[in-house]
Amino acid sequence: TVKISTKFESKSEPVPDMPTEPSVKAECFFVLGGPGSGKGTQCSNLVRDFNFVHLSAGDLLRIERNSGSKNAKLIEDICKAGKIVPVEITVNLIKDEMLKYDWEKTKFLIDGFPRNQDNVDGWERVLGDQANVKFMLFLDCDEDTMLKRIMKRIDNSGDEKRYDDTEEIARKRIKTNKDTCMPIVEHFEKKGLVKNIDASAQPNEVYAKVREAFGDALPVLKSEAEPIAETTGLP
Ligand code: ADP
Ligand code: C5P
Ligand code: MG
């Protein structure tokens, strides 16, 4: 068994610049879908046009790994195996980021989380009382398309290449998605909490459906963004 370092260990000691816990609940939306389904792309679109804060669990883990922190090696090993990192690490990275924002004015897109039952349980423990998850947006995409997109992302990424973006690891991530992430989506589905989007279409067509799925839950349009009707990408 691997020893995981967590913030829980220093619970009893005062942490000088620990942000105060907000008094309102954080409004959150889970964004799920297999690797390459377009989560990052669609969240970027939403952030470009609306006042959302986008937190990608995978991005936060990569930043933490690159920081060389005490969990870096563990994160790297698990991500290279295409597996899911223990939630004590991931949920605290997410919460720390959330605490940088004013929860009264912010809607959070939580991208790539929860990806297994451990993620669900950890969210419940750490943020269950403080966050209000409105729904899960699920980007529905077949595995061949996901792999093709990841291969294209690898070709186009140059120096920005992710250390877990190889064909071999991508295949493992796709398998993990099927084995551990899909049962979570199905669990949320049974509770009527999933908005399913066909993510195999062109990015703009997917985006039009994403906005439609949010409906009234969309935060204010950023002033520089074009009115919704003009950005659907449809003729
Ligand atoms: P995820 O965050 O779900 O892994 P990304 O948003 O990073 O997926 O998308 C993976 C790759 O596929 C990127 O190179 C992206 O530009 C491309 N992509 C995203 N959405 C589409 C789409 N609807 N059609 C074709 N390519 C897409
Ligand atoms: O979402 P993304 O494709 O960026 O995730 C990259 C990797 O980060 C995953 O394949 C997985 O190894 C790790 N991850 C995780 N737990 C999450 C999200 C991502 O372990 N909730
Ligand atoms: Mg992503």
CSV table of C-alpha atoms and ligand atoms in Angstrom, one decimal:
chain,number,residue,atom,x,y,z
A,1,THR,CA,0.0,0.0,0.0
A,2,VAL,CA,1.1,3.5,-0.8
A,3,LYS,CA,1.2,6.3,1.8
A,4,ILE,CA,-0.7,9.3,0.6
A,5,SER,CA,0.1,12.7,2.0
A,6,THR,CA,-3.1,14.7,2.6
A,7,LYS,CA,-4.0,18.0,4.2
A,8,PHE,CA,-6.0,16.1,6.8
A,9,GLU,CA,-2.7,15.3,8.5
A,10,SER,CA,-2.2,18.9,9.6
A,11,LYS,CA,-5.8,19.4,10.7
A,12,SER,CA,-5.1,20.2,14.3
A,13,GLU,CA,-2.4,22.7,13.5
A,14,PRO,CA,-3.3,26.3,12.6
A,15,VAL,CA,-2.7,27.1,8.9
A,16,PRO,CA,-1.9,30.8,8.7
A,17,ASP,CA,-3.3,31.6,5.2
A,18,MET,CA,-6.1,29.1,5.2
A,19,PRO,CA,-9.1,30.7,3.6
A,20,THR,CA,-12.2,31.0,5.7
A,21,GLU,CA,-15.0,28.6,4.8
A,22,PRO,CA,-17.7,30.3,2.7
A,23,SER,CA,-21.2,30.6,4.2
A,24,VAL,CA,-23.0,29.8,1.0
A,25,LYS,CA,-23.1,26.6,-1.0
A,26,ALA,CA,-21.0,26.4,-4.1
A,27,GLU,CA,-23.0,25.8,-7.3
A,28,CYS,CA,-21.4,23.0,-9.2
A,29,PHE,CA,-21.9,21.1,-12.4
A,30,PHE,CA,-20.0,17.8,-13.1
A,31,VAL,CA,-18.7,17.5,-16.6
A,32,LEU,CA,-18.0,13.8,-17.5
A,33,GLY,CA,-17.2,11.9,-20.7
A,34,GLY,CA,-14.4,9.6,-21.8
A,35,PRO,CA,-10.9,10.8,-22.5
A,36,GLY,CA,-11.1,12.9,-25.8
A,37,SER,CA,-14.9,13.3,-25.6
A,38,GLY,CA,-14.4,17.1,-25.6
A,39,LYS,CA,-14.8,18.1,-21.9
A,40,GLY,CA,-12.0,20.6,-22.0
A,41,THR,CA,-13.1,22.0,-25.3
A,42,GLN,CA,-16.7,22.5,-24.2
A,43,CYS,CA,-15.8,23.9,-20.8
A,44,SER,CA,-13.4,26.4,-22.5
A,45,ASN,CA,-16.3,27.5,-24.8
A,46,LEU,CA,-18.5,28.0,-21.7
A,47,VAL,CA,-15.8,30.0,-19.9
A,48,ARG,CA,-15.2,32.1,-23.0
A,49,ASP,CA,-18.9,33.1,-23.1
A,50,PHE,CA,-20.2,32.9,-19.6
A,51,ASN,CA,-19.1,33.6,-16.0
A,52,PHE,CA,-18.1,30.0,-15.2
A,53,VAL,CA,-15.0,28.9,-13.4
A,54,HIS,CA,-13.6,25.7,-15.0
A,55,LEU,CA,-11.8,23.2,-12.8
A,56,SER,CA,-10.4,20.2,-14.6
A,57,ALA,CA,-9.4,17.4,-12.2
A,58,GLY,CA,-6.9,16.1,-14.7
A,59,ASP,CA,-5.3,19.5,-15.2
A,60,LEU,CA,-5.1,20.0,-11.4
A,61,LEU,CA,-3.4,16.6,-11.0
A,62,ARG,CA,-0.9,17.4,-13.8
A,63,ILE,CA,-0.1,20.8,-12.2
A,64,GLU,CA,0.4,19.0,-8.8
A,65,ARG,CA,2.6,16.4,-10.4
A,66,ASN,CA,4.7,19.0,-12.2
A,67,SER,CA,5.1,21.0,-9.0
A,68,GLY,CA,7.2,18.1,-7.6
A,69,SER,CA,5.1,17.9,-4.4
A,70,LYS,CA,5.2,14.9,-2.2
A,71,ASN,CA,2.4,13.3,-4.1
A,72,ALA,CA,4.0,14.0,-7.6
A,73,LYS,CA,5.4,10.5,-8.1
A,74,LEU,CA,2.2,8.8,-7.0
A,75,ILE,CA,0.1,10.9,-9.4
A,76,GLU,CA,2.5,10.3,-12.2
A,77,ASP,CA,2.6,6.5,-11.7
A,78,ILE,CA,-1.2,6.3,-11.5
A,79,CYS,CA,-1.9,8.6,-14.5
A,80,LYS,CA,0.7,6.7,-16.6
A,81,ALA,CA,-1.2,3.5,-15.8
A,82,GLY,CA,-4.4,5.2,-17.0
A,83,LYS,CA,-5.9,4.7,-13.5
A,84,ILE,CA,-7.7,7.0,-11.0
A,85,VAL,CA,-5.8,8.8,-8.3
A,86,PRO,CA,-7.0,8.5,-4.7
A,87,VAL,CA,-9.7,11.1,-4.0
A,88,GLU,CA,-8.0,12.5,-0.9
A,89,ILE,CA,-5.5,14.1,-3.3
A,90,THR,CA,-8.0,15.1,-6.1
A,91,VAL,CA,-10.8,16.5,-4.0
A,92,ASN,CA,-8.5,18.7,-2.0
A,93,LEU,CA,-6.9,20.1,-5.1
A,94,ILE,CA,-10.4,20.9,-6.3
A,95,LYS,CA,-11.5,22.4,-3.0
A,96,ASP,CA,-8.4,24.6,-2.7
A,97,GLU,CA,-9.1,26.0,-6.1
A,98,MET,CA,-12.7,26.6,-5.3
A,99,LEU,CA,-11.8,28.6,-2.2
A,100,LYS,CA,-10.0,31.1,-4.4
A,101,TYR,CA,-13.4,32.4,-5.6
A,102,ASP,CA,-16.4,34.1,-4.2
A,103,TRP,CA,-19.0,31.3,-4.0
A,104,GLU,CA,-21.9,33.7,-4.1
A,105,LYS,CA,-20.9,34.9,-7.5
A,106,THR,CA,-19.4,31.8,-9.0
A,107,LYS,CA,-20.7,28.7,-10.9
A,108,PHE,CA,-18.2,25.9,-11.1
A,109,LEU,CA,-17.6,23.4,-13.9
A,110,ILE,CA,-16.0,20.4,-12.4
A,111,ASP,CA,-14.5,18.6,-15.4
A,112,GLY,CA,-13.4,14.9,-15.2
A,113,PHE,CA,-14.8,14.3,-11.7
A,114,PRO,CA,-16.2,12.1,-10.2
A,115,ARG,CA,-14.6,9.2,-12.1
A,116,ASN,CA,-15.2,6.3,-9.7
A,117,GLN,CA,-17.0,5.4,-6.5
A,118,ASP,CA,-13.9,6.6,-4.4
A,119,ASN,CA,-14.3,10.1,-6.1
A,120,VAL,CA,-18.0,10.1,-5.3
A,121,ASP,CA,-17.4,9.2,-1.7
A,122,GLY,CA,-14.6,11.7,-1.3
A,123,TRP,CA,-16.6,14.6,-2.7
A,124,GLU,CA,-19.4,13.7,-0.3
A,125,ARG,CA,-17.0,13.7,2.6
A,126,VAL,CA,-15.1,16.9,1.8
A,127,LEU,CA,-17.6,19.1,-0.1
A,128,GLY,CA,-20.9,17.3,0.3
A,129,ASP,CA,-22.3,19.9,2.8
A,130,GLN,CA,-20.8,22.8,1.0
A,131,ALA,CA,-21.5,22.2,-2.6
A,132,ASN,CA,-24.7,22.0,-4.5
A,133,VAL,CA,-24.3,19.8,-7.6
A,134,LYS,CA,-27.1,20.8,-10.1
A,135,PHE,CA,-26.5,18.1,-12.6
A,136,MET,CA,-23.9,16.0,-14.5
A,137,LEU,CA,-23.3,16.9,-18.1
A,138,PHE,CA,-22.3,13.8,-20.0
A,139,LEU,CA,-20.5,14.0,-23.3
A,140,ASP,CA,-21.5,10.8,-25.0
A,141,CYS,CA,-18.8,9.6,-27.5
A,142,ASP,CA,-17.8,6.2,-29.0
A,143,GLU,CA,-14.4,4.8,-28.1
A,144,ASP,CA,-13.0,4.9,-31.7
A,145,THR,CA,-13.8,8.6,-32.0
A,146,MET,CA,-12.2,9.3,-28.6
A,147,LEU,CA,-9.0,7.5,-29.5
A,148,LYS,CA,-8.8,9.3,-32.9
A,149,ARG,CA,-9.2,12.6,-31.2
A,150,ILE,CA,-6.5,11.9,-28.6
A,151,MET,CA,-4.2,10.7,-31.4
A,152,LYS,CA,-4.8,14.0,-33.2
A,153,ARG,CA,-4.3,15.9,-29.9
A,154,ILE,CA,-0.9,14.1,-29.5
A,155,ASP,CA,0.1,15.1,-33.1
A,156,ASN,CA,-0.9,18.7,-32.6
A,157,SER,CA,0.4,19.3,-29.0
A,158,GLY,CA,4.1,19.8,-29.7
A,159,ASP,CA,5.9,21.0,-26.5
A,160,GLU,CA,2.6,21.0,-24.6
A,161,LYS,CA,2.3,17.2,-24.9
A,162,ARG,CA,0.8,15.6,-21.8
A,163,TYR,CA,2.9,12.9,-20.2
A,164,ASP,CA,-0.1,10.6,-20.2
A,165,ASP,CA,-1.0,11.2,-23.9
A,166,THR,CA,0.4,8.2,-25.7
A,167,GLU,CA,-1.6,5.7,-27.6
A,168,GLU,CA,-0.9,3.0,-25.1
A,169,ILE,CA,-2.0,5.0,-22.1
A,170,ALA,CA,-4.9,6.4,-24.0
A,171,ARG,CA,-6.2,2.9,-24.6
A,172,LYS,CA,-5.8,2.2,-20.8
A,173,ARG,CA,-7.7,5.4,-20.0
A,174,ILE,CA,-10.5,4.5,-22.3
A,175,LYS,CA,-10.7,1.1,-20.6
A,176,THR,CA,-10.8,2.7,-17.1
A,177,ASN,CA,-13.5,5.0,-18.4
A,178,LYS,CA,-15.6,2.0,-19.4
A,179,ASP,CA,-14.9,0.0,-16.2
A,180,THR,CA,-15.1,2.6,-13.4
A,181,CYS,CA,-16.5,5.9,-14.8
A,182,MET,CA,-19.5,4.7,-16.8
A,183,PRO,CA,-21.0,3.0,-13.7
A,184,ILE,CA,-20.9,6.4,-11.9
A,185,VAL,CA,-22.6,8.1,-14.9
A,186,GLU,CA,-25.3,5.3,-14.8
A,187,HIS,CA,-25.7,5.8,-11.1
A,188,PHE,CA,-26.3,9.6,-11.6
A,189,GLU,CA,-28.6,8.8,-14.5
A,190,LYS,CA,-30.8,6.6,-12.3
A,191,LYS,CA,-31.2,9.6,-10.0
A,192,GLY,CA,-32.3,11.8,-12.9
A,193,LEU,CA,-29.2,13.9,-12.6
A,194,VAL,CA,-27.6,13.4,-16.1
A,195,LYS,CA,-27.9,15.6,-19.2
A,196,ASN,CA,-26.7,13.5,-22.0
A,197,ILE,CA,-25.1,15.2,-25.1
A,198,ASP,CA,-24.1,13.5,-28.3
A,199,ALA,CA,-20.5,14.6,-28.4
A,200,SER,CA,-19.5,13.0,-31.7
A,201,ALA,CA,-20.7,15.9,-33.8
A,202,GLN,CA,-18.6,19.0,-34.7
A,203,PRO,CA,-17.5,21.1,-31.8
A,204,ASN,CA,-19.9,24.0,-32.5
A,205,GLU,CA,-22.9,21.7,-32.8
A,206,VAL,CA,-21.9,20.0,-29.5
A,207,TYR,CA,-21.6,23.4,-27.9
A,208,ALA,CA,-25.1,24.5,-29.0
A,209,LYS,CA,-26.5,21.3,-27.3
A,210,VAL,CA,-24.4,22.0,-24.2
A,211,ARG,CA,-25.8,25.5,-23.8
A,212,GLU,CA,-29.3,24.1,-24.4
A,213,ALA,CA,-28.7,21.5,-21.6
A,214,PHE,CA,-27.7,24.3,-19.2
A,215,GLY,CA,-30.7,26.4,-20.1
A,216,ASP,CA,-31.7,28.7,-17.2
A,217,ALA,CA,-28.7,27.4,-15.2
A,218,LEU,CA,-26.3,29.4,-17.4
A,219,PRO,CA,-24.6,32.2,-15.6
A,220,VAL,CA,-24.5,35.7,-17.0
A,221,LEU,CA,-23.2,36.1,-20.5
A,222,LYS,CA,-19.9,37.9,-20.6
A,223,SER,CA,-20.4,41.3,-22.1
A,224,GLU,CA,-17.9,40.7,-24.9
A,225,ALA,CA,-19.6,37.4,-26.0
A,226,GLU,CA,-22.0,37.4,-28.9
A,227,PRO,CA,-25.7,36.8,-28.2
A,228,ILE,CA,-26.4,33.0,-28.0
A,229,ALA,CA,-28.4,32.8,-31.2
A,230,GLU,CA,-25.4,34.0,-33.2
A,231,THR,CA,-22.9,31.5,-31.9
A,232,THR,CA,-24.6,28.2,-32.5
A,233,GLY,CA,-22.5,27.4,-35.5
A,234,LEU,CA,-25.7,26.3,-37.3
A,235,PRO,CA,-26.7,27.8,-40.6
B,1,ADP,P1,-11.2,15.8,-23.0
B,1,ADP,O1,-11.0,17.0,-22.1
B,1,ADP,O2,-12.6,15.2,-22.8
B,1,ADP,O3,-10.2,14.8,-22.9
B,1,ADP,P2,-10.6,17.6,-25.2
B,1,ADP,O4,-11.6,18.8,-25.1
B,1,ADP,O5,-9.2,17.8,-24.8
B,1,ADP,O6,-11.2,16.3,-24.5
B,1,ADP,O7,-10.6,17.1,-26.7
B,1,ADP,C1,-9.7,16.1,-27.2
B,1,ADP,C2,-9.3,16.5,-28.6
B,1,ADP,O8,-10.3,16.4,-29.5
B,1,ADP,C3,-8.7,17.9,-28.7
B,1,ADP,O9,-7.6,17.9,-29.6
B,1,ADP,C4,-9.9,18.7,-29.3
B,1,ADP,O10,-9.4,19.8,-30.0
B,1,ADP,C5,-10.6,17.7,-30.1
B,1,ADP,N1,-12.1,17.8,-30.1
B,1,ADP,C6,-12.8,18.2,-29.1
B,1,ADP,N2,-14.1,18.2,-29.4
B,1,ADP,C7,-14.2,17.8,-30.7
B,1,ADP,C8,-15.3,17.5,-31.6
B,1,ADP,N3,-16.5,17.7,-31.3
B,1,ADP,N4,-15.0,17.1,-32.8
B,1,ADP,C9,-13.7,16.9,-33.2
B,1,ADP,N5,-12.6,17.1,-32.4
B,1,ADP,C10,-12.9,17.5,-31.1
B,2,C5P,O1,-9.6,14.4,-17.5
B,2,C5P,P1,-8.2,14.1,-18.0
B,2,C5P,O2,-8.2,13.3,-19.3
B,2,C5P,O3,-7.4,15.3,-18.1
B,2,C5P,O4,-7.5,13.2,-16.9
B,2,C5P,C1,-6.2,12.7,-17.1
B,2,C5P,C2,-5.9,11.7,-16.0
B,2,C5P,O5,-5.9,12.2,-14.7
B,2,C5P,C3,-6.8,10.5,-16.0
B,2,C5P,O6,-6.5,9.5,-17.0
B,2,C5P,C4,-6.5,9.9,-14.6
B,2,C5P,O7,-5.3,9.2,-14.6
B,2,C5P,C5,-6.3,11.2,-13.8
B,2,C5P,N1,-7.5,11.6,-13.2
B,2,C5P,C6,-7.8,11.0,-11.9
B,2,C5P,N2,-9.0,11.4,-11.3
B,2,C5P,C7,-9.9,12.3,-11.8
B,2,C5P,C8,-9.5,12.9,-13.0
B,2,C5P,C9,-8.4,12.5,-13.7
B,2,C5P,O8,-7.1,10.2,-11.4
B,2,C5P,N3,-11.0,12.5,-11.2
B,3,MG,MG,-9.6,17.4,-20.6
